[in-house]
Amino acid sequence: MTELFRDKVDIDLTVNGEPVEARVPAGQHLIDFLRQTLGLTGAHASCEHGVCGACTVRVDGEAVRGCLMLAAQADGTEIWTVEGLSDTAAITDLQEAFVARNALQCGFCTPGMLVAAEELLSRGGTPSRAEIREHMSGNYCRCTGYEAIVDAVESVAQARAGKGAA
Amino acid sequence: MKASAGGYVRARDLTHALDVLGRSDGMGRVLAGGQSLIAAMNMRLTAGDMLVDISRLSELRGVTEAGETLRIGALTRHVEVGSDPLIAAHVPLLAQAVGYIAHAAIRNRGTIGGATAHADPAAEFPACLVALGAVIEVTGPTATREIAAEDFFVDVFETAIEEGEILTAIIVPKAQAGEAHVIEEVARRSGDYALAGLCLVKRRAGHRVALFSVGPRPMLASSAMQKLDAGDLDGAVTALGQDIDPPSDTQASAAYRRHLAGVLLRRAAARIEGDTA
């Protein structure tokens, strides 16, 4: 049995555009691999059972809970964290809108919020406030009361739609 | 908390997965989307599992037509169930249910087979499968079995899957002309587990009502179904209260759950009336 099951697993993936090879413990969460091994401490490990959304990162184009995916499962995937999305200027307008609308206070939830919001925005169109609220319902914020976050996402959706039409 | 895994193997194909599972001395645990299993590992509800990761088996993913049924691969993700044109056209109940399941990031990885095998009594898909009269396909080292959804769910987190078997597909009947599907639930916040939930399928042959979060497994409300067939909604609501024996817990009392079940049945019936009016 021991030769079948590994307690260390080799993975080969892309993180923020860079190739990464690593040997990870079988039960290690993706979020802990990103934070502790790669030093990408933007996304946070918080509730660790998939409820709060602070660990949300992008895996193969989709927003995913970093605490409900094992690093071992990330072999062959393409991962983007808030660091990569910031450095490539992919979400600059969203980040500026969060600041302009006071959509963050302590900032703990913000990296997860940004990845979740960008997933919705990347589909194009202008989602309604109700659709924004529903899409963001899996990300907790204990400071803002959410209204400002919905404002920020809505303003970016409108701005991007306007730019596309121009 | 941090998960505790005893070991991990990434299955190459179904044969490999079954082989590894069979050689795990009963410690093997099938890992699909992981949105329930990894949460359970994190809360140390389970520890030391030998994980057989089947999440890459593309042969178990996707929806195909097979005569009067749809075959939904076990690894079809919630987000895919919600957007699949075959499911939207032929089994609208499942497409509707997706909107109630957790949140977008969970639906991106969670799978219908995983949710079914996990058998959480508060989950939407298992109750849908009971209401639809679906068939669950499980594959073992020597044979494939088909199990009626009503016989599949045994108790809290307990199913008819036997040691060494893997849930490989779900087979659901296509809706016939005039058939209507509705799912209704009450949860305190969007994406939370339901305090009570109800699936109503109206067919020419009769009504089928399945409830979730009101007992140890999703269950058919047989007496309520008979009353609905007779056109007696008030009688069905009364009968429903006797069909179920809901638990009291920190989320809701038994009496409140029983009350909600009746409210949900009235809402579901009204929606079907509205759709066909």
Coordinates of C-alpha atoms in Angstrom, one line a residue:
Chain A
M1 CA 0.0 0.0 0.0
T2 CA 2.7 2.5 0.9
E3 CA 4.2 2.3 -2.6
L4 CA 0.8 3.3 -4.0
F5 CA -0.1 6.2 -1.7
R6 CA 2.4 9.0 -1.3
D7 CA 2.8 11.3 1.7
K8 CA 4.7 13.7 -0.5
V9 CA 3.5 14.5 -4.0
D10 CA 5.4 16.1 -6.9
I11 CA 3.6 18.9 -8.7
D12 CA 4.4 21.0 -11.7
L13 CA 2.3 24.1 -12.3
T14 CA 2.2 27.7 -13.3
V15 CA 1.8 30.4 -10.7
N16 CA 1.3 34.0 -11.8
G17 CA 2.8 33.2 -15.1
E18 CA 6.0 31.5 -13.7
P19 CA 6.6 27.7 -13.8
V20 CA 6.8 26.1 -10.4
E21 CA 8.0 22.6 -9.4
A22 CA 7.6 21.4 -5.9
R23 CA 7.2 18.4 -3.6
V24 CA 4.2 18.9 -1.3
P25 CA 2.8 17.1 1.7
A26 CA -0.3 15.0 0.7
G27 CA -2.7 16.9 2.9
Q28 CA -1.3 20.5 2.4
H29 CA -3.9 23.0 1.3
L30 CA -3.2 25.0 -1.9
I31 CA -3.5 28.2 0.1
D32 CA -0.8 27.1 2.5
F33 CA 1.5 26.1 -0.4
L34 CA 1.0 29.5 -2.0
R35 CA 1.6 31.4 1.3
Q36 CA 4.2 29.3 3.1
T37 CA 6.2 27.8 0.3
L38 CA 5.9 30.4 -2.4
G39 CA 5.6 33.4 -0.1
L40 CA 2.5 34.7 -1.8
T41 CA 0.7 35.9 1.3
G42 CA -2.0 38.0 -0.4
A43 CA -4.8 35.5 -0.2
H44 CA -5.5 34.6 3.4
A45 CA -6.1 31.3 5.3
S46 CA -9.0 32.1 7.6
C47 CA -11.9 29.8 8.3
E48 CA -10.3 26.9 6.6
H49 CA -13.6 25.2 5.8
G50 CA -14.7 27.0 2.7
V51 CA -17.1 29.5 4.3
C52 CA -15.3 32.9 4.4
G53 CA -13.7 33.2 0.9
A54 CA -10.6 35.0 2.2
C55 CA -8.4 32.2 0.5
T56 CA -10.0 32.6 -3.0
V57 CA -7.5 32.3 -5.8
R58 CA -7.9 31.7 -9.6
V59 CA -7.3 28.2 -10.8
D60 CA -7.5 27.5 -14.5
G61 CA -9.6 30.6 -15.0
E62 CA -12.1 30.0 -12.1
A63 CA -12.3 31.4 -8.6
V64 CA -11.6 28.5 -6.2
R65 CA -11.3 28.1 -2.4
G66 CA -7.6 27.7 -1.6
C67 CA -8.5 25.8 1.6
L68 CA -10.8 23.3 -0.2
M69 CA -8.2 22.3 -2.7
L70 CA -5.0 20.4 -2.0
A71 CA -1.7 21.5 -3.4
A72 CA -1.3 18.0 -4.7
Q73 CA -4.4 18.6 -6.9
A74 CA -2.9 21.7 -8.4
D75 CA -0.5 19.7 -10.7
G76 CA -0.8 20.9 -14.2
T77 CA -2.9 23.9 -13.3
E78 CA -2.5 27.6 -14.0
I79 CA -2.9 29.7 -10.8
W80 CA -3.2 33.4 -10.4
T81 CA -3.2 35.2 -7.0
V82 CA -3.8 38.8 -6.2
E83 CA 0.0 39.4 -6.5
G84 CA 0.0 38.3 -10.1
L85 CA -3.2 40.1 -11.0
S86 CA -1.8 43.3 -9.5
D87 CA 1.6 43.0 -11.1
T88 CA 0.1 42.5 -14.6
A89 CA -2.3 45.4 -14.0
A90 CA -5.2 43.1 -14.9
I91 CA -7.3 44.4 -12.0
T92 CA -6.0 47.9 -11.6
D93 CA -9.4 49.5 -12.3
L94 CA -11.0 47.2 -9.7
Q95 CA -8.4 47.9 -7.1
E96 CA -8.8 51.7 -7.7
A97 CA -12.6 51.4 -7.4
F98 CA -12.2 49.5 -4.1
V99 CA -10.2 52.5 -2.8
A100 CA -12.4 55.2 -4.2
R101 CA -15.6 53.6 -2.8
N102 CA -14.1 52.7 0.6
A103 CA -14.8 49.0 -0.2
L104 CA -12.1 47.9 2.3
Q105 CA -11.1 48.8 5.8
C106 CA -8.8 46.3 7.4
G107 CA -8.2 44.6 4.0
F108 CA -8.1 41.0 5.2
C109 CA -10.9 39.9 2.8
T110 CA -9.9 42.1 -0.1
P111 CA -7.6 39.7 -2.1
G112 CA -10.4 37.1 -2.1
M113 CA -13.0 39.7 -2.9
L114 CA -10.9 40.9 -5.9
V115 CA -10.5 37.4 -7.4
A116 CA -14.2 36.7 -6.9
A117 CA -15.3 40.0 -8.4
E118 CA -12.9 39.7 -11.3
E119 CA -14.5 36.3 -12.2
L120 CA -17.9 38.0 -12.4
L121 CA -16.6 41.0 -14.3
S122 CA -14.6 38.9 -16.8
R123 CA -17.9 37.4 -18.1
G124 CA -18.7 40.9 -19.5
G125 CA -22.0 42.7 -19.5
T126 CA -23.2 44.8 -16.6
P127 CA -24.5 42.6 -13.8
S128 CA -27.2 44.0 -11.6
R129 CA -26.6 44.8 -7.9
A130 CA -28.5 41.6 -7.0
E131 CA -26.3 39.5 -9.3
I132 CA -23.2 41.1 -7.9
R133 CA -24.4 40.5 -4.3
E134 CA -25.2 36.9 -5.2
H135 CA -21.8 36.3 -6.8
M136 CA -20.0 37.8 -3.9
S137 CA -22.1 36.0 -1.3
G138 CA -19.4 33.5 -0.6
N139 CA -16.9 36.2 0.5
Y140 CA -17.2 37.6 4.0
C141 CA -16.2 41.1 5.0
R142 CA -16.5 42.1 8.6
C143 CA -15.8 45.9 8.1
T144 CA -17.7 47.4 5.3
G145 CA -21.2 46.0 5.4
Y146 CA -20.8 45.0 1.7
E147 CA -22.6 48.0 0.2
A148 CA -19.4 49.7 -0.8
I149 CA -18.0 46.5 -2.2
V150 CA -21.1 46.2 -4.4
D151 CA -20.7 49.9 -5.4
A152 CA -17.1 49.2 -6.4
V153 CA -17.8 46.1 -8.5
E154 CA -20.8 47.8 -10.1
S155 CA -18.8 50.9 -11.1
V156 CA -16.1 48.8 -12.7
A157 CA -18.7 46.8 -14.6
Q158 CA -20.3 50.0 -15.9
A159 CA -16.9 51.6 -16.8
R160 CA -15.7 48.5 -18.7
A161 CA -19.0 48.2 -20.6
G162 CA -18.8 51.9 -21.5
K163 CA -15.2 51.4 -22.7
G164 CA -16.2 48.4 -24.8
A165 CA -19.0 50.3 -26.4
A166 CA -16.9 53.4 -27.2
Chain B
M1 CA -7.7 23.6 10.9
K2 CA -5.2 21.8 8.6
A3 CA -6.3 18.6 6.9
S4 CA -4.8 15.3 7.9
A5 CA -4.3 13.0 5.0
G6 CA -2.6 9.6 5.3
G7 CA -1.5 9.5 1.7
Y8 CA -2.5 10.6 -1.8
V9 CA -2.6 9.0 -5.2
R10 CA -3.7 10.7 -8.5
A11 CA -5.7 8.2 -10.5
R12 CA -4.8 7.9 -14.2
D13 CA -8.0 6.3 -15.2
L14 CA -11.0 4.5 -13.6
T15 CA -9.3 1.1 -13.7
H16 CA -6.3 2.5 -11.8
A17 CA -8.6 4.3 -9.3
L18 CA -10.5 1.0 -8.6
D19 CA -7.2 -0.9 -8.3
V20 CA -5.7 1.5 -5.8
L21 CA -8.9 1.7 -3.8
G22 CA -9.1 -2.0 -3.6
R23 CA -5.5 -2.2 -2.2
S24 CA -6.0 0.5 0.5
D25 CA -7.0 -1.9 3.3
G26 CA -10.3 -0.1 3.8
M27 CA -8.5 3.3 4.4
G28 CA -9.1 4.5 0.8
R29 CA -11.3 7.6 0.3
V30 CA -12.3 8.8 -3.1
L31 CA -11.5 12.5 -3.6
A32 CA -13.5 14.3 -6.4
G33 CA -14.1 18.1 -6.2
G34 CA -13.3 18.0 -2.5
Q35 CA -15.7 20.7 -1.6
S36 CA -17.2 18.6 1.2
L37 CA -14.5 16.0 1.8
I38 CA -11.6 18.5 2.3
A39 CA -13.9 20.7 4.5
A40 CA -14.5 17.6 6.6
M41 CA -10.8 16.8 6.7
N42 CA -10.1 20.4 7.8
M43 CA -12.5 20.1 10.7
R44 CA -10.9 16.7 11.5
L45 CA -14.2 14.9 11.1
T46 CA -12.1 12.5 9.3
A47 CA -8.3 12.0 9.5
G48 CA -5.6 9.8 8.0
D49 CA -7.6 8.9 4.8
M50 CA -5.7 7.4 1.9
L51 CA -7.0 9.8 -0.8
V52 CA -7.7 8.4 -4.3
D53 CA -7.9 11.6 -6.4
I54 CA -10.3 10.9 -9.3
S55 CA -10.8 14.6 -10.2
R56 CA -8.8 14.4 -13.4
L57 CA -10.7 11.4 -14.9
S58 CA -12.2 13.2 -17.9
E59 CA -14.1 9.9 -18.8
L60 CA -16.3 10.6 -15.8
R61 CA -17.2 14.2 -16.8
G62 CA -19.9 15.6 -19.0
V63 CA -23.6 15.0 -20.0
T64 CA -24.8 12.7 -22.8
E65 CA -28.2 11.7 -24.1
A66 CA -29.1 8.1 -23.9
G67 CA -32.6 7.5 -25.2
E68 CA -35.2 8.7 -22.7
T69 CA -32.5 9.5 -20.2
L70 CA -29.5 11.7 -19.6
R71 CA -26.3 10.3 -18.3
I72 CA -24.4 12.7 -16.1
G73 CA -20.8 11.8 -15.4
A74 CA -20.0 11.8 -11.7
L75 CA -17.3 14.5 -12.1
T76 CA -19.6 17.0 -13.8
R77 CA -19.2 20.1 -11.8
H78 CA -22.1 22.1 -10.3
V79 CA -21.3 25.1 -12.5
E80 CA -21.5 22.8 -15.5
V81 CA -24.8 21.2 -14.4
G82 CA -26.2 24.8 -14.1
S83 CA -25.2 25.8 -17.6
D84 CA -25.5 22.5 -19.6
P85 CA -28.1 22.8 -22.4
L86 CA -29.2 19.2 -22.2
I87 CA -29.9 19.5 -18.5
A88 CA -31.7 22.8 -19.0
A89 CA -33.9 21.3 -21.7
H90 CA -34.6 17.9 -20.1
V91 CA -34.0 18.0 -16.3
P92 CA -34.7 21.6 -15.3
L93 CA -34.9 20.6 -11.6
L94 CA -31.1 20.0 -11.5
A95 CA -30.3 23.3 -13.3
Q96 CA -32.6 25.2 -10.8
A97 CA -31.0 23.4 -7.8
V98 CA -27.5 24.7 -8.7
G99 CA -28.5 28.3 -7.8
Y100 CA -29.1 27.1 -4.2
I101 CA -25.8 25.2 -3.8
A102 CA -23.2 27.1 -1.7
H103 CA -21.3 29.9 -3.6
A104 CA -19.8 30.4 -7.0
A105 CA -16.3 29.3 -6.0
I106 CA -17.6 26.1 -4.5
R107 CA -19.8 25.4 -7.5
N108 CA -16.7 25.7 -9.7
R109 CA -15.1 22.6 -8.1
G110 CA -17.9 20.6 -6.5
T111 CA -19.2 17.7 -8.5
I112 CA -22.6 16.1 -8.7
G113 CA -21.2 12.6 -8.1
G114 CA -19.3 13.9 -5.1
A115 CA -22.3 15.5 -3.6
T116 CA -24.4 12.4 -4.2
A117 CA -21.8 10.1 -2.7
H118 CA -21.3 12.4 0.3
A119 CA -25.1 12.1 1.0
D120 CA -25.5 15.2 3.2
P121 CA -29.1 15.2 4.2
A122 CA -29.2 19.0 3.8
A123 CA -27.9 18.9 0.2
E124 CA -30.0 19.7 -2.8
F125 CA -28.8 17.2 -5.5
P126 CA -29.6 14.0 -3.5
A127 CA -33.2 15.2 -3.0
C128 CA -33.5 16.1 -6.6
L129 CA -32.4 12.6 -7.6
V130 CA -35.0 11.0 -5.3
A131 CA -37.7 13.3 -6.7
L132 CA -36.7 12.5 -10.3
G133 CA -36.5 8.8 -9.7
A134 CA -32.9 8.8 -10.9
V135 CA -30.6 5.9 -11.0
I136 CA -27.1 5.9 -9.5
E137 CA -24.4 4.0 -11.3
V138 CA -21.5 2.6 -9.2
T139 CA -18.6 0.7 -10.5
G140 CA -16.6 -1.9 -8.6
P141 CA -13.6 -4.0 -9.5
T142 CA -15.7 -6.7 -11.1
A143 CA -19.1 -5.2 -11.9
T144 CA -21.2 -2.1 -12.4
R145 CA -24.4 -1.7 -10.4
E146 CA -27.4 0.6 -10.9
I147 CA -29.2 1.7 -7.8
A148 CA -32.5 3.6 -7.6
A149 CA -32.0 6.9 -5.8
E150 CA -34.7 6.0 -3.3
D151 CA -32.6 3.0 -2.2
F152 CA -29.2 4.7 -2.5
F153 CA -29.4 7.1 0.4
V154 CA -29.3 5.1 3.6
D155 CA -28.6 7.5 6.5
V156 CA -26.6 10.7 7.3
F157 CA -23.5 10.5 5.0
E158 CA -24.3 6.9 4.3
T159 CA -25.2 5.4 1.0
A160 CA -25.5 2.0 -0.7
I161 CA -21.9 2.3 -2.2
E162 CA -19.9 -0.7 -1.0
E163 CA -16.2 -0.9 -0.1
G164 CA -14.1 -0.7 -3.3
E165 CA -16.9 0.9 -5.4
I166 CA -16.8 4.4 -7.1
L167 CA -19.9 6.4 -8.1
T168 CA -19.4 6.8 -11.8
A169 CA -22.6 8.3 -13.2
I170 CA -26.1 9.5 -12.6
I171 CA -28.9 8.6 -14.9
V172 CA -32.0 10.8 -14.9
P173 CA -35.2 10.4 -16.9
K174 CA -35.9 13.2 -19.4
A175 CA -38.9 15.3 -18.6
Q176 CA -41.9 14.3 -20.7
A177 CA -44.3 16.8 -22.4
G178 CA -46.2 18.8 -19.7
E179 CA -43.8 17.8 -16.9
A180 CA -43.0 20.5 -14.4
H181 CA -40.1 20.8 -11.9
V182 CA -39.7 23.1 -9.0
I183 CA -37.2 23.3 -6.1
E184 CA -37.8 25.6 -3.1
E185 CA -35.8 26.0 0.1
V186 CA -35.5 28.3 3.0
A187 CA -32.0 29.2 4.2
R188 CA -30.9 32.0 6.5
R189 CA -28.4 33.4 4.0
S190 CA -27.8 32.7 0.3
G191 CA -25.7 29.7 -0.1
D192 CA -26.2 28.3 3.5
Y193 CA -27.6 24.8 4.0
A194 CA -31.4 24.8 3.9
L195 CA -33.4 24.8 7.1
A196 CA -35.8 22.8 4.9
G197 CA -36.1 22.2 1.2
L198 CA -38.5 20.6 -1.2
C199 CA -38.4 19.3 -4.8
L200 CA -41.7 18.9 -6.6
V201 CA -41.9 17.0 -9.9
K202 CA -45.4 17.0 -11.6
R203 CA -45.7 14.2 -14.2
R204 CA -48.6 12.8 -16.1
A205 CA -48.2 9.7 -14.0
G206 CA -48.5 11.7 -10.8
H207 CA -46.7 14.0 -8.4
R208 CA -43.4 13.3 -6.7
V209 CA -42.3 15.3 -3.7
A210 CA -38.8 14.9 -2.1
L211 CA -37.6 16.8 0.9
F212 CA -34.2 17.6 2.3
S213 CA -32.9 18.9 5.6
V214 CA -35.9 17.4 7.4
G215 CA -34.4 14.0 8.3
P216 CA -31.4 11.8 8.1
R217 CA -31.7 11.4 4.3
P218 CA -33.7 12.9 1.4
M219 CA -37.1 11.3 1.5
L220 CA -40.2 11.0 -0.6
A221 CA -43.4 12.3 0.9
S222 CA -45.7 9.5 -0.3
S223 CA -49.0 10.5 1.4
A224 CA -48.6 14.2 0.3
M225 CA -48.0 12.9 -3.2
Q226 CA -51.3 10.9 -3.2
K227 CA -53.2 14.0 -2.0
L228 CA -51.6 16.2 -4.7
D229 CA -52.6 13.5 -7.3
A230 CA -56.2 13.9 -6.0
G231 CA -56.0 17.7 -6.4
D232 CA -56.1 18.3 -2.6
L233 CA -53.3 20.8 -1.7
D234 CA -54.6 21.5 1.8
G235 CA -54.7 17.7 2.4
A236 CA -51.2 17.4 0.9
V237 CA -49.8 20.0 3.3
T238 CA -51.4 18.2 6.3
A239 CA -50.1 14.8 5.0
L240 CA -46.7 16.2 4.5
G241 CA -46.5 17.0 8.2
Q242 CA -47.0 13.3 8.9
D243 CA -44.7 12.1 6.2
I244 CA -41.7 13.7 7.8
D245 CA -40.1 13.6 11.3
P246 CA -37.6 16.5 11.2
P247 CA -34.9 17.0 13.9
S248 CA -34.5 20.0 16.2
D249 CA -31.1 21.5 16.3
T250 CA -29.4 24.9 16.7
Q251 CA -30.7 26.0 13.3
A252 CA -34.4 25.3 13.6
S253 CA -36.8 23.4 15.8
A254 CA -38.7 20.3 14.5
A255 CA -42.0 22.2 14.6
Y256 CA -40.5 25.1 12.5
R257 CA -39.1 22.7 9.9
R258 CA -42.4 20.9 9.6
H259 CA -44.1 24.3 9.2
L260 CA -41.6 25.3 6.5
A261 CA -42.1 22.1 4.6
G262 CA -45.8 23.0 4.3
V263 CA -45.0 26.5 3.2
L264 CA -42.6 25.2 0.6
L265 CA -45.1 22.8 -0.8
R266 CA -47.6 25.6 -1.2
R267 CA -45.0 27.8 -2.9
A268 CA -43.9 25.0 -5.2
A269 CA -47.5 24.2 -6.2
A270 CA -48.2 27.8 -6.8
R271 CA -45.1 28.1 -9.0
I272 CA -46.2 25.2 -11.1
E273 CA -49.7 26.6 -11.4
G274 CA -48.1 29.9 -12.5
D275 CA -46.0 28.2 -15.1
T276 CA -48.8 26.3 -16.7
A277 CA -51.5 29.1 -16.4

